[in-house]
Coordinates of C-alpha atoms and ligand atoms in Angstrom, one line a residue:
M278 CA -13.1 -13.2 -8.1
N279 CA -17.4 -14.1 -8.4
T280 CA -19.1 -13.5 -11.9
A281 CA -20.8 -10.9 -11.3
N282 CA -16.9 -8.8 -10.1
A283 CA -15.9 -10.5 -12.6
E284 CA -18.0 -8.3 -15.4
S285 CA -18.1 -5.0 -13.0
F286 CA -14.5 -4.5 -13.6
R287 CA -13.6 -7.1 -16.2
N288 CA -10.8 -4.5 -17.8
V289 CA -8.2 -2.7 -15.1
T290 CA -6.2 -0.6 -16.1
I291 CA -3.1 -0.4 -14.1
V292 CA -1.2 3.5 -14.2
G293 CA 1.7 4.4 -13.3
A294 CA 3.8 0.6 -12.9
G295 CA 6.4 0.6 -10.6
V296 CA 6.6 -1.1 -7.2
I297 CA 3.1 -0.4 -6.7
G298 CA 0.9 -1.1 -9.9
M299 CA 3.3 -4.1 -11.0
S300 CA 1.2 -5.8 -7.6
W301 CA -1.7 -4.3 -8.4
A302 CA -0.7 -6.0 -12.0
A303 CA 0.2 -9.5 -10.6
L304 CA -2.8 -9.7 -8.3
C305 CA -5.9 -8.7 -10.7
L306 CA -4.9 -11.0 -13.4
A307 CA -4.8 -13.6 -11.4
H308 CA -7.8 -12.8 -10.0
G309 CA -8.6 -13.1 -14.3
S310 CA -9.1 -9.4 -15.0
E311 CA -8.0 -8.6 -18.6
V312 CA -5.2 -6.0 -17.5
T313 CA -3.6 -3.2 -19.2
I314 CA -0.4 -1.1 -18.4
S315 CA 0.0 2.6 -19.3
D316 CA 4.0 3.8 -18.5
P317 CA 6.1 6.1 -20.1
A318 CA 9.0 4.6 -18.7
P319 CA 10.1 2.9 -22.5
T320 CA 11.2 -0.6 -20.1
T321 CA 8.1 -0.6 -18.5
E322 CA 7.1 -4.3 -21.1
S323 CA 11.2 -6.1 -20.5
Q324 CA 10.6 -4.8 -16.5
V325 CA 7.0 -5.6 -15.5
R326 CA 7.1 -9.4 -17.3
A327 CA 10.1 -10.1 -15.3
G328 CA 8.8 -8.7 -12.0
L329 CA 4.9 -10.6 -12.9
A330 CA 8.0 -13.8 -13.1
D331 CA 9.1 -12.6 -9.5
I332 CA 6.2 -12.2 -8.4
A333 CA 4.1 -15.5 -9.6
P334 CA 5.2 -17.6 -6.9
T335 CA 3.7 -15.3 -4.2
L336 CA 0.7 -15.6 -6.0
E337 CA 0.3 -19.7 -6.2
E338 CA 1.8 -20.1 -1.9
L339 CA -1.4 -17.2 -2.2
G340 CA -4.1 -20.3 -4.0
M341 CA -4.2 -18.3 -7.3
R342 CA -3.0 -19.6 -10.8
T343 CA -0.7 -18.3 -12.6
D344 CA 0.0 -20.1 -15.5
D345 CA -1.8 -17.6 -17.9
L346 CA -0.9 -14.7 -15.8
T347 CA 0.3 -12.4 -18.8
A348 CA -2.5 -14.6 -21.1
R349 CA -5.0 -10.4 -20.4
L350 CA -2.1 -8.0 -20.0
R351 CA -1.2 -5.2 -22.8
F352 CA 0.6 -2.2 -22.4
E353 CA -0.5 1.1 -23.8
A354 CA 1.7 3.8 -22.9
D355 CA -1.2 6.1 -24.4
L356 CA -3.2 7.2 -21.3
A357 CA -6.1 8.5 -23.3
A358 CA -6.0 4.9 -25.1
A359 CA -5.5 2.9 -21.9
V360 CA -8.3 3.8 -20.0
A361 CA -10.8 4.4 -23.2
H362 CA -12.1 0.7 -22.6
A363 CA -11.8 0.3 -18.7
D364 CA -14.1 -0.6 -15.7
V365 CA -11.5 0.9 -13.1
V366 CA -8.5 2.5 -13.7
Q367 CA -5.9 2.5 -10.2
E368 CA -3.4 5.0 -10.4
N369 CA 0.5 4.6 -9.1
G370 CA 1.8 7.5 -10.3
P371 CA 4.8 10.0 -8.7
E372 CA 3.7 11.0 -5.2
R373 CA 3.2 14.7 -7.0
L374 CA 0.2 16.8 -7.3
E375 CA 1.4 17.7 -10.4
I376 CA 1.8 14.4 -12.1
K377 CA -1.7 13.1 -10.8
H378 CA -3.2 16.3 -11.9
R379 CA -2.4 15.9 -15.4
M380 CA -3.3 12.3 -15.0
W381 CA -6.0 12.1 -13.7
A382 CA -7.2 14.9 -16.1
T383 CA -6.2 13.1 -19.5
I384 CA -7.9 9.4 -17.8
E385 CA -12.0 11.5 -17.0
G386 CA -11.4 13.0 -20.3
N387 CA -11.4 9.8 -21.6
A388 CA -12.1 6.7 -19.7
P389 CA -15.9 5.7 -20.0
A390 CA -18.7 6.4 -18.0
H391 CA -19.0 3.6 -14.9
A392 CA -15.4 3.3 -14.4
L393 CA -14.4 3.5 -11.1
F394 CA -11.5 5.7 -10.1
A395 CA -8.8 4.4 -7.9
T396 CA -5.6 6.5 -6.6
S397 CA -3.3 4.3 -4.8
T398 CA -1.2 7.7 -3.0
S399 CA 0.3 7.3 0.0
G400 CA -0.9 10.6 1.7
L401 CA -2.7 12.8 -0.8
P402 CA -6.8 13.6 0.0
A403 CA -9.0 12.5 -3.1
S404 CA -10.4 15.8 -2.6
E405 CA -7.0 17.6 -4.0
I406 CA -6.3 15.6 -6.6
A407 CA -10.2 15.9 -7.8
T408 CA -10.2 19.9 -8.0
V409 CA -9.1 19.0 -11.6
L410 CA -12.2 16.7 -12.0
K411 CA -15.8 18.4 -13.8
Q412 CA -16.8 14.9 -11.9
P413 CA -14.7 14.9 -8.9
E414 CA -17.7 12.4 -6.8
R415 CA -16.0 9.6 -9.0
L416 CA -12.2 9.3 -7.3
I417 CA -11.7 7.5 -4.7
V418 CA -8.4 6.6 -2.7
G419 CA -7.5 3.2 -2.6
H420 CA -4.5 3.2 -0.6
P421 CA -2.5 -0.4 0.1
F422 CA 0.3 -1.3 1.2
N423 CA 3.1 -3.3 -0.1
P424 CA 3.1 -5.6 -1.9
P425 CA -0.5 -5.1 -2.7
H426 CA -0.9 -8.2 -4.1
L427 CA 0.5 -9.7 -0.5
V428 CA -0.4 -7.1 2.7
P429 CA -4.7 -7.6 2.7
L430 CA -4.9 -3.9 4.2
V431 CA -6.4 -1.2 1.5
E432 CA -7.2 2.2 2.8
I433 CA -10.0 3.2 1.0
V434 CA -10.4 7.3 2.1
P435 CA -13.4 9.1 0.2
G436 CA -12.5 13.1 -0.4
R437 CA -15.0 15.3 0.4
L438 CA -17.0 15.0 -2.8
T439 CA -17.0 11.1 -3.4
S440 CA -19.8 10.1 -3.7
E441 CA -21.3 6.9 -2.0
E442 CA -22.0 5.3 -5.3
T443 CA -17.6 5.0 -5.9
V444 CA -17.3 4.3 -2.3
E445 CA -19.3 1.0 -2.4
Q446 CA -17.5 0.3 -5.4
A447 CA -14.1 0.3 -4.2
R448 CA -15.2 -1.7 -1.5
A449 CA -16.7 -4.1 -4.0
F450 CA -13.7 -4.4 -6.3
Y451 CA -10.5 -4.3 -3.4
S452 CA -12.7 -7.6 -1.3
A453 CA -12.9 -8.9 -5.1
L454 CA -9.5 -8.9 -5.6
G455 CA -9.4 -10.8 -1.3
K456 CA -8.1 -7.7 0.0
K457 CA -9.2 -6.4 2.9
P458 CA -10.4 -3.0 2.3
Q459 CA -11.2 -0.5 5.5
V460 CA -13.2 2.8 4.7
L461 CA -11.9 5.6 7.2
H462 CA -14.5 8.3 8.2
K463 CA -12.8 11.5 7.7
E464 CA -10.0 12.2 5.3
V465 CA -7.0 13.0 7.0
P466 CA -3.8 13.9 4.8
G467 CA -1.4 10.6 5.6
F468 CA -4.7 9.0 6.3
V469 CA -4.2 6.1 8.6
A470 CA -1.8 3.7 9.1
N471 CA 0.3 6.0 6.9
R472 CA 0.7 8.3 9.5
L473 CA 1.0 5.9 12.1
Q474 CA 3.6 4.7 10.2
A475 CA 4.9 7.8 10.0
A476 CA 4.9 8.7 13.7
F477 CA 6.9 5.8 14.0
F478 CA 9.5 5.6 11.1
R479 CA 9.9 8.9 12.7
E480 CA 11.3 8.0 16.2
C481 CA 13.3 5.4 14.3
V482 CA 15.2 7.7 12.7
H483 CA 15.4 10.0 16.0
L484 CA 17.3 7.1 17.5
V485 CA 19.1 5.8 14.8
A486 CA 20.4 9.5 14.1
E487 CA 21.3 10.1 17.4
G488 CA 23.5 7.2 17.7
V489 CA 21.0 5.1 20.2
V490 CA 20.7 2.2 17.9
T491 CA 21.6 1.5 14.6
E492 CA 19.7 0.2 11.7
Q493 CA 20.1 -3.7 12.1
E494 CA 19.5 -3.3 15.7
L495 CA 16.6 -1.4 15.3
D496 CA 14.9 -3.4 13.1
E497 CA 15.5 -6.5 14.7
L498 CA 14.4 -5.1 18.4
V499 CA 11.3 -4.1 16.5
T500 CA 10.9 -7.6 14.6
S501 CA 11.9 -9.4 18.3
S502 CA 9.2 -6.8 20.4
I503 CA 6.5 -4.9 17.8
G504 CA 6.4 -6.5 15.3
P505 CA 4.9 -10.0 16.2
R506 CA 2.4 -8.4 18.7
W507 CA 0.7 -6.6 16.5
A508 CA 1.3 -9.3 14.1
V509 CA -1.7 -10.9 16.4
A510 CA -3.1 -7.8 18.7
G511 CA -3.4 -4.0 17.4
P512 CA -2.4 -1.0 19.8
F513 CA -5.5 -0.8 22.0
Q514 CA -5.6 -4.3 22.7
S515 CA -1.9 -4.8 23.7
F516 CA -2.4 -2.2 26.2
H517 CA -5.6 -3.1 27.1
L518 CA -3.8 -6.8 27.6
G519 CA -1.2 -4.6 29.7
G520 CA -3.2 -3.7 31.9
G521 CA -3.5 -7.0 33.6
S522 CA -6.6 -7.9 35.1
G523 CA -7.5 -4.6 35.1
G524 CA -7.1 -4.3 31.7
F525 CA -7.2 -0.8 29.0
A526 CA -8.2 0.9 32.2
H527 CA -6.1 -0.2 34.6
F528 CA -3.6 0.4 31.5
L529 CA -4.5 4.3 31.6
S530 CA -4.2 5.1 35.2
H531 CA -1.1 3.3 35.9
L532 CA 1.2 3.3 33.5
A533 CA -0.7 6.1 30.7
P534 CA 1.1 9.1 32.6
A535 CA 4.3 7.8 32.9
M536 CA 4.4 7.3 28.2
E537 CA 2.3 10.9 27.9
Q538 CA 5.4 12.0 30.1
S539 CA 8.1 10.7 27.9
W540 CA 6.1 12.0 24.2
K541 CA 8.5 14.8 25.7
F542 CA 11.0 13.4 25.0
L543 CA 10.3 12.0 21.4
G544 CA 12.4 13.4 18.0
S545 CA 11.7 15.5 15.2
P546 CA 14.6 14.7 13.1
T547 CA 14.4 16.3 9.3
F548 CA 16.2 14.2 6.6
D549 CA 18.9 17.0 5.7
E550 CA 22.1 15.8 4.1
A551 CA 23.6 14.8 7.0
T552 CA 21.0 12.8 8.6
V553 CA 20.2 11.3 4.9
K554 CA 24.1 10.2 4.6
L555 CA 24.0 8.5 7.9
L556 CA 21.2 6.3 7.0
S557 CA 22.0 5.4 3.5
E558 CA 25.4 4.2 4.9
Q559 CA 24.5 2.3 7.3
A560 CA 21.6 0.7 5.1
E561 CA 23.9 0.0 2.7
A562 CA 25.9 -1.6 5.2
Y563 CA 23.2 -3.6 6.9
L564 CA 21.0 -5.0 3.5
G565 CA 23.4 -3.7 0.8
D566 CA 24.7 -7.0 -0.4
R567 CA 21.0 -9.1 -0.6
P568 CA 19.9 -8.6 -4.5
I569 CA 16.3 -6.8 -3.4
E570 CA 15.0 -9.4 -5.2
E571 CA 15.9 -12.1 -2.6
L572 CA 14.6 -9.3 0.3
A573 CA 11.6 -9.7 -1.1
T574 CA 10.7 -12.6 -1.9
Q575 CA 12.2 -13.7 1.4
R576 CA 10.1 -11.1 2.9
D577 CA 6.9 -12.6 1.5
Q578 CA 7.2 -16.4 2.3
A579 CA 8.1 -15.2 6.2
Q580 CA 4.5 -12.4 5.6
I581 CA 2.4 -15.6 4.2
A582 CA 3.3 -18.2 6.8
L583 CA 2.5 -15.4 9.2
M584 CA -0.8 -15.1 7.5
R585 CA -2.1 -18.9 7.4
A586 CA -0.6 -19.0 11.5
L587 CA -3.5 -16.0 11.8
G588 CA -6.1 -17.6 9.6
E589 CA -5.8 -14.8 7.1
L590 CA -5.1 -17.0 4.0
P591 CA -6.6 -20.5 3.3
P592 CA -4.2 -23.2 3.6
A593 CA -1.1 -23.7 2.0
P594 CA -1.9 -25.9 -1.7
A595 CA -1.8 -29.4 -1.5
R596 CA 1.9 -29.9 -3.9
Ligands
LIG15 N1 5.9 2.6 -2.8 C1 5.3 1.9 -2.1 O1 5.5 1.5 -0.7 C2 4.2 2.2 -2.4 C3 3.8 3.8 -2.8 N2 2.4 3.9 -2.4 C4 1.9 4.9 -4.2 O2 1.8 4.7 -5.1 C5 1.6 5.8 -6.1 C6 3.4 4.8 -6.7 O3 4.2 4.5 -6.0 P1 5.4 3.0 -6.5 O4 5.0 2.1 -7.1 O5 6.4 3.4 -5.2 O6 6.1 4.9 -7.5 P2 7.8 4.4 -8.4 O7 8.3 5.7 -9.0 O8 8.5 2.8 -8.2 O9 6.7 4.2 -9.5 C7 5.8 5.2 -10.4 C8 6.0 5.4 -12.0 O10 4.7 6.1 -12.5 C9 5.6 6.1 -14.1 N3 4.7 7.4 -14.4 C10 6.1 8.5 -14.1 N4 4.4 9.6 -14.8 C11 4.1 8.9 -15.0 C12 2.6 9.0 -15.8 N5 2.8 10.6 -16.5 N6 1.7 8.1 -15.9 C13 1.9 7.3 -15.9 N7 3.0 6.7 -15.4 C14 3.5 7.1 -15.3 C15 6.9 5.5 -13.6 O11 6.7 5.6 -14.9 C16 6.8 4.8 -12.5 O12 7.2 2.8 -13.5 C17 2.5 6.5 -5.8 O13 1.4 8.4 -5.6 C18 3.1 6.1 -3.9 O14 2.4 6.9 -3.3 C19 1.4 3.5 -1.9 C20 1.9 2.6 -1.4 C21 3.1 1.9 -1.1
LIG16 O1 4.5 1.1 4.0 C1 3.9 1.6 2.7 O2 3.9 0.3 2.3 C2 2.7 2.3 2.1 O3 2.1 2.6 3.4 C3 3.1 3.5 2.3 O4 2.9 4.1 2.0 C4 4.8 3.6 1.4 O5 5.3 3.0 2.2 C5 5.5 5.0 1.8 O6 4.6 6.1 0.9 C6 5.1 5.3 3.3 O7 4.6 6.3 2.8

């Protein structure tokens, strides 16, 4: 983090140290922030320290120092005390509105007046979370993709009352962490990336539930087609190229009508008991024999190699 930002965002409180909070903590520590983790789970400290050790090799691959990664780390289960000196509060609690309401009421009552208030929520509008705040203009969504220490995007989604100052503060914070913040023009539930992911995953679930493909077959189909395609060119650019020399205009006239017809055949599955049972059994058969940590390390290494090839990351540090 550069000097100006280092001062502005020196003290970061991570509320909730699960999958996302742990990753945010690692990234903030690697950028030199003083990080306070607040999580009531009794195993928080041991789990965070083990998780940081798992994440450290990826941070080193990304060119960050990890030799003193935990030197500026402390744990404070009492949320009021944990935010008392925060410059930034990044909340990563359970995706339950009533829990976020309780957390944010406590945070607002105890954090400094200048602190940035950001929630990692996957889809709850800031406008709904901020109903418990006396100053709703302070709260903003800073929605990362898992894992935040690696995947560049942070969707910044202001609520109806979020101030422009808060938007710029959030943009500066995530930029200082080396992220790619994108500010949405309108607040919609699920924001953009997760709405796209939800629409896509609904059809994934439908195709597996209908027995068209297995989970493993679907994953392999995606990673040998759409995955690499969208890693280098988004949907609209890809279909512009799909229109050949006529570009997107030709795609729209030639291929879009058939696509519109296909929308009628898309599924609308539900996570009912039978579907959950089927999906769980297939996931266990497909992935159950490999530790999550091993899969996560493999994912990180492949993601880094891809991001390097795309120029989104600097070359590997000299060994
Ligand atoms: N898992 C994912 O892929 C992503 C999740 N998110 C969002 O991030 C947030 C956290 O999600 P995860 O990390 O996956 O959940 P998680 O279940 O892994 O972690 C939640 C943590 O919150 C803690 N917690 C519960 N009550 C608390 C309280 N009152 N105060 C402080 N901490 C409390 C729990 O002990 C747990 O460690 C959610 O809002 C989720 O929608 C956002 C992007 C991706
Ligand atoms: O996929 C991600 O990392 C994020 O977009 C998410 O929010 C989570 O996957 C999950 O909450 C999807 O709804």
